[in-house]
Amino acid sequence: MQGWINYLSVQHIPPESREQAAALIQQVFQAIEQGDSCVPCSWQEAQQLQTLAVQVQDENPPIAPFIHDAQYLYLYRYWLQEQQLAQHAARLKRQPIQPIALTEQHEALLEDPQQKQAMQMVTSEALSIITGGPGTGKTYTLARIIAVLNQALPDIRIAMAAPTGKAAQRMKEALQNSFDDRKLASLVSDDLKRLTPITIHRLLGLGETQQPRFHAKRPLPFDVIVVDEASMLDLSLAQMLFAAVAPQTRLILLGDANQLASVDVGSVLADLQQVAGLAKNTVNLVTSRRFDGEQLIGRMAAFIQANDRSEGVLERFEQQIAAASVIQAVPLTTELQNVIQLQYLPEQEKEISAAQWAAYYDQLMLGFSGYAAALRRYLEKGHFDEIEDVMMHFDDYRILSAIRHGNLGLHVLNEQIELRLLQATQQIKLGEWYAGRPVMMSYNDYQLGLSNGDVGICFKQKQQGREIFAVYFPSLKKWVPAARLPKSIQTAYAMTIHKSQGSEFSHTAVVLDAYAQQLLSKELIYTAITRAKKAVSLLAARSSLSAAMSVRTRRQSGLAYKLAKAINL
């Protein structure tokens, strides 16, 4: 970054203005690293960049490294992506589609008023945005909407997608459960039951060149496109997706705008919800059936969203949600009511001895005791039934961290849990591999057909009379020899909270040490705790937990302004 700043300054800025110009360029680059598409900036300030910056006077400004538009300064790339996304969203807003008249049978499928409103919206609008927290029935509502569309529009072509492979797999499981409802028997065809959600990258045909196969001039061949976990949509992916939506096609976005924004630049779902001109295209589901008002995880999620000050937040949390204690094993029975455990870390890491760190790792390992037991049974018998049991127990529990480095960062956590699992199962690693090693892809590998975020588990397989390690990816129902997987593949007992989006576990352990404080926000802790269905164990420094419950993230973006402008043209 510094190299680019120096190059641009020396080549294009007079010596007397270089210091101020370099500081402004650095501000833009740092904002992009944080997920902002732009920085607040007057045109007078932007003129320090001389010929590097141009001001938007119309829809087609000259191409320049920096663009100034409506009191914001952008890199040209992100200004163009926002502009094009706004234009395509406005096109969808105005796009006529074949209306559907709802029958009494259709109306009877849903009782919740917001869910009914969502169905009515999809029947009449090309762009539909359905939001809501965990358990508000987004997928339940979607299944009924899709069933109605499938009956009302003969030979309808439907695509289902999500930003990650794990989110696509969860979407498939939830939809299949909903389609099995007897109320939908007369509306759901066998073809509909066979629908398989895929990643948005696969939907668009994004290959190694990152150029989509489908785009504005070659739109996607579907009548309905559904995207789940839309809060994870970054600006670039959203622009490509919206551009590829054909005339007469319905686009349905589902998501929770209270979750973390995308890893990359943009907060598309949150921006779409801000635009008054899209009010008819947005429905927010509010009644949670997974976390009712009496369940602890739901109460904690509501507490985080309602809290507006850091003063006394931990005292209120301990009084209303969970008192501080010590993390213990949680038996995951079907009758288990929500459990929240809270244990505080010392604020100063130097106060923690090596023995105390080992004790913390032992506590975090407790959630994997069922996984270790299932793995021991597999190693004794080696049957496929045991493989399914191992995978089921692995998805019961996950450790979520905000950071990658440090004693409670991703790397150390995975090393420590791996050490304890090998001891529990009496195994020795062969290179990096052993039975039960969970791994996660860190990028898209188009040759192997694996996507960033796909999770698999290593098992032993016999091939040509010898035993090898192979990894099974349940979201793809696919085996890949361990030797073919990239060296960069990551062990996945612990994962970042960002990577956990689109996943769901019975129990999550959330670790927040003092080093993570600058990275924490309400969106981060809300995302982490709502990954859990039954239990949450918090191991946190007081300062970090207080910050996580008090700081709301607001990404800088001009998308809402551009959308409002494009819709009103």
Short mmCIF file of C-alpha atoms in Angstrom, two decimals, residues 326-330 341 343 363 366 507 537:
data_model
loop_
_atom_site.label_atom_id
_atom_site.label_comp_id
_atom_site.label_asym_id
_atom_site.label_seq_id
_atom_site.Cartn_x
_atom_site.Cartn_y
_atom_site.Cartn_z
CA VAL A 326 -16.75 -21.33 35.15
CA ILE A 327 -17.21 -23.01 31.74
CA GLN A 328 -18.27 -26.64 32.19
CA ALA A 329 -19.37 -29.51 29.94
CA VAL A 330 -22.88 -29.11 28.47
CA GLN A 341 -21.99 -19.77 30.40
CA GLN A 343 -16.19 -16.92 32.38
CA GLN A 363 -12.30 -26.29 29.13
CA LEU A 366 -15.05 -30.21 26.70
CA HIS A 507 -23.18 -25.29 21.09
CA SER A 537 -20.01 -20.56 26.38
#
